[in-house]
Amino acid sequence: MRIIEVVDYNPNWVNEFEKEKTLILSQFSGEGVQVYSQPFNIIHIGSTSVVGLSAKPIIDILLEVDNLESLDLDSDKLAAIGYQVKGEYGIKGRRYFQRGVTERTHQIHAFLKGSDHAIRHVAFRDYLSAFPEVAKDYARIKKEGATLYSHSIDQYCEHKNDFVVKHEAEALAWFKNR
């Protein structure tokens, strides 16, 4: 059973992301790989991307692509480096990949470039970075949720849902107007 754990910020998360980005890029070069119209974007998102923010120690990666069907054809490239291919996994227009089941270390959320979901992730990350008091409140809520619901990801997510919905909306407005 997976245990929900929220830990203090680890500055090494940036390095872990960069290593993973290099590994992912290495899988999408050479013969037998679908041709993308331009290189896709690999972006560090989620709480591990916000300096000082407590987080579940899982590196969230946003992969922005021009064509999800091409990524589907190349999903074996991510499987070859240890990712489970999960399809949309509950979010229309997403391709989700996770490394590890009980000890998850990385997860990839792939969306079309410029999609609402891709923008939402980047806006929320940037908003939390720009407003440290909001990030501090978010850390408190996440730690509280992990303590109360350490064995239920659904209850943990529900615990922080109102905060996330409110601040994602504020983040999107802020992001578009900056």
PDB file of N, CA, C and O in Angstrom, residues 2 4 8 12 21 34 38 45 66-67 87 89 94 99 116 125 133-134 142-143 153 162:
ATOM      1  N   ARG A   2       0.525   2.173  -0.823  1.00  0.00           N
ATOM      2  CA  ARG A   2       1.272   3.425  -0.932  1.00  0.00           C
ATOM      3  C   ARG A   2       0.947   4.341   0.242  1.00  0.00           C
ATOM      4  O   ARG A   2      -0.212   4.532   0.595  1.00  0.00           O
ATOM      5  N   ILE A   4       1.081   8.140   1.762  1.00  0.00           N
ATOM      6  CA  ILE A   4       1.180   9.540   1.362  1.00  0.00           C
ATOM      7  C   ILE A   4       2.095  10.232   2.362  1.00  0.00           C
ATOM      8  O   ILE A   4       1.827  10.249   3.562  1.00  0.00           O
ATOM      9  N   ASP A   8       9.734  18.161   3.719  1.00  0.00           N
ATOM     10  CA  ASP A   8      10.258  19.504   3.496  1.00  0.00           C
ATOM     11  C   ASP A   8      10.957  19.567   2.144  1.00  0.00           C
ATOM     12  O   ASP A   8      11.429  18.547   1.614  1.00  0.00           O
ATOM     13  N   ASN A  12      17.731  19.157  -4.001  1.00  0.00           N
ATOM     14  CA  ASN A  12      18.187  18.176  -4.989  1.00  0.00           C
ATOM     15  C   ASN A  12      17.096  17.816  -6.000  1.00  0.00           C
ATOM     16  O   ASN A  12      17.385  17.238  -7.051  1.00  0.00           O
ATOM     17  N   LYS A  21      15.093  14.691 -17.285  1.00  0.00           N
ATOM     18  CA  LYS A  21      14.874  15.363 -18.566  1.00  0.00           C
ATOM     19  C   LYS A  21      15.875  14.861 -19.602  1.00  0.00           C
ATOM     20  O   LYS A  21      15.499  14.544 -20.745  1.00  0.00           O
ATOM     21  N   GLN A  34       9.123   8.488 -33.773  1.00  0.00           N
ATOM     22  CA  GLN A  34       8.221   9.341 -34.537  1.00  0.00           C
ATOM     23  C   GLN A  34       8.838  10.731 -34.684  1.00  0.00           C
ATOM     24  O   GLN A  34       9.499  11.230 -33.783  1.00  0.00           O
ATOM     25  N   GLN A  38       8.641  19.861 -33.917  1.00  0.00           N
ATOM     26  CA  GLN A  38       9.702  20.578 -33.222  1.00  0.00           C
ATOM     27  C   GLN A  38       9.922  19.866 -31.896  1.00  0.00           C
ATOM     28  O   GLN A  38       9.059  19.116 -31.453  1.00  0.00           O
ATOM     29  N   ILE A  45       7.197  20.647 -13.056  1.00  0.00           N
ATOM     30  CA  ILE A  45       5.983  21.213 -12.477  1.00  0.00           C
ATOM     31  C   ILE A  45       5.755  20.580 -11.110  1.00  0.00           C
ATOM     32  O   ILE A  45       6.546  19.778 -10.635  1.00  0.00           O
ATOM     33  N   ASP A  66       3.339  18.170 -29.728  1.00  0.00           N
ATOM     34  CA  ASP A  66       2.521  18.646 -30.840  1.00  0.00           C
ATOM     35  C   ASP A  66       1.416  17.666 -31.196  1.00  0.00           C
ATOM     36  O   ASP A  66       0.404  18.052 -31.765  1.00  0.00           O
ATOM     37  N   ASN A  67       1.630  16.381 -30.869  1.00  0.00           N
ATOM     38  CA  ASN A  67       0.714  15.352 -31.322  1.00  0.00           C
ATOM     39  C   ASN A  67       0.696  14.200 -30.321  1.00  0.00           C
ATOM     40  O   ASN A  67       1.711  13.514 -30.151  1.00  0.00           O
ATOM     41  N   GLY A  87      -2.103   5.797 -20.207  1.00  0.00           N
ATOM     42  CA  GLY A  87      -3.119   6.416 -21.057  1.00  0.00           C
ATOM     43  C   GLY A  87      -3.573   7.751 -20.494  1.00  0.00           C
ATOM     44  O   GLY A  87      -2.795   8.454 -19.858  1.00  0.00           O
ATOM     45  N   TYR A  89      -5.714   8.295 -18.103  1.00  0.00           N
ATOM     46  CA  TYR A  89      -5.742   8.124 -16.644  1.00  0.00           C
ATOM     47  C   TYR A  89      -6.597   9.184 -15.953  1.00  0.00           C
ATOM     48  O   TYR A  89      -6.184   9.873 -15.033  1.00  0.00           O
ATOM     49  N   ARG A  94      -4.865  13.960 -21.827  1.00  0.00           N
ATOM     50  CA  ARG A  94      -3.570  13.773 -21.162  1.00  0.00           C
ATOM     51  C   ARG A  94      -3.056  12.376 -21.483  1.00  0.00           C
ATOM     52  O   ARG A  94      -3.822  11.447 -21.712  1.00  0.00           O
ATOM     53  N   ARG A  99       6.626   6.293 -12.836  1.00  0.00           N
ATOM     54  CA  ARG A  99       7.727   5.398 -12.495  1.00  0.00           C
ATOM     55  C   ARG A  99       7.557   5.018 -11.032  1.00  0.00           C
ATOM     56  O   ARG A  99       7.546   5.869 -10.156  1.00  0.00           O
ATOM     57  N   ASP A 116      -5.089  24.001 -22.211  1.00  0.00           N
ATOM     58  CA  ASP A 116      -5.494  24.580 -20.924  1.00  0.00           C
ATOM     59  C   ASP A 116      -4.818  23.872 -19.753  1.00  0.00           C
ATOM     60  O   ASP A 116      -4.408  24.518 -18.787  1.00  0.00           O
ATOM     61  N   ARG A 125       2.395  26.657 -10.735  1.00  0.00           N
ATOM     62  CA  ARG A 125       3.791  26.616 -10.275  1.00  0.00           C
ATOM     63  C   ARG A 125       4.350  28.022 -10.119  1.00  0.00           C
ATOM     64  O   ARG A 125       4.918  28.368  -9.083  1.00  0.00           O
ATOM     65  N   GLU A 133       3.625  33.302   0.641  1.00  0.00           N
ATOM     66  CA  GLU A 133       2.648  33.088   1.721  1.00  0.00           C
ATOM     67  C   GLU A 133       1.585  32.078   1.295  1.00  0.00           C
ATOM     68  O   GLU A 133       1.123  31.273   2.105  1.00  0.00           O
ATOM     69  N   VAL A 134       1.200  32.126   0.022  1.00  0.00           N
ATOM     70  CA  VAL A 134       0.245  31.140  -0.498  1.00  0.00           C
ATOM     71  C   VAL A 134       0.903  29.760  -0.497  1.00  0.00           C
ATOM     72  O   VAL A 134       0.290  28.765  -0.094  1.00  0.00           O
ATOM     73  N   LYS A 142      -1.132  20.556   2.818  1.00  0.00           N
ATOM     74  CA  LYS A 142      -0.645  19.263   2.310  1.00  0.00           C
ATOM     75  C   LYS A 142      -0.111  18.393   3.439  1.00  0.00           C
ATOM     76  O   LYS A 142      -0.389  17.189   3.489  1.00  0.00           O
ATOM     77  N   LYS A 143       0.649  18.977   4.354  1.00  0.00           N
ATOM     78  CA  LYS A 143       1.173  18.196   5.486  1.00  0.00           C
ATOM     79  C   LYS A 143       0.035  17.698   6.366  1.00  0.00           C
ATOM     80  O   LYS A 143       0.045  16.549   6.817  1.00  0.00           O
ATOM     81  N   ILE A 153      -4.907   8.356  -1.200  1.00  0.00           N
ATOM     82  CA  ILE A 153      -4.603   9.476  -2.086  1.00  0.00           C
ATOM     83  C   ILE A 153      -5.874  10.258  -2.412  1.00  0.00           C
ATOM     84  O   ILE A 153      -5.830  11.480  -2.551  1.00  0.00           O
ATOM     85  N   ASP A 162     -10.221  22.301  -2.208  1.00  0.00           N
ATOM     86  CA  ASP A 162     -10.765  23.671  -2.196  1.00  0.00           C
ATOM     87  C   ASP A 162      -9.655  24.700  -2.360  1.00  0.00           C
ATOM     88  O   ASP A 162      -9.802  25.677  -3.102  1.00  0.00           O
TER      89      ASP A 162
END
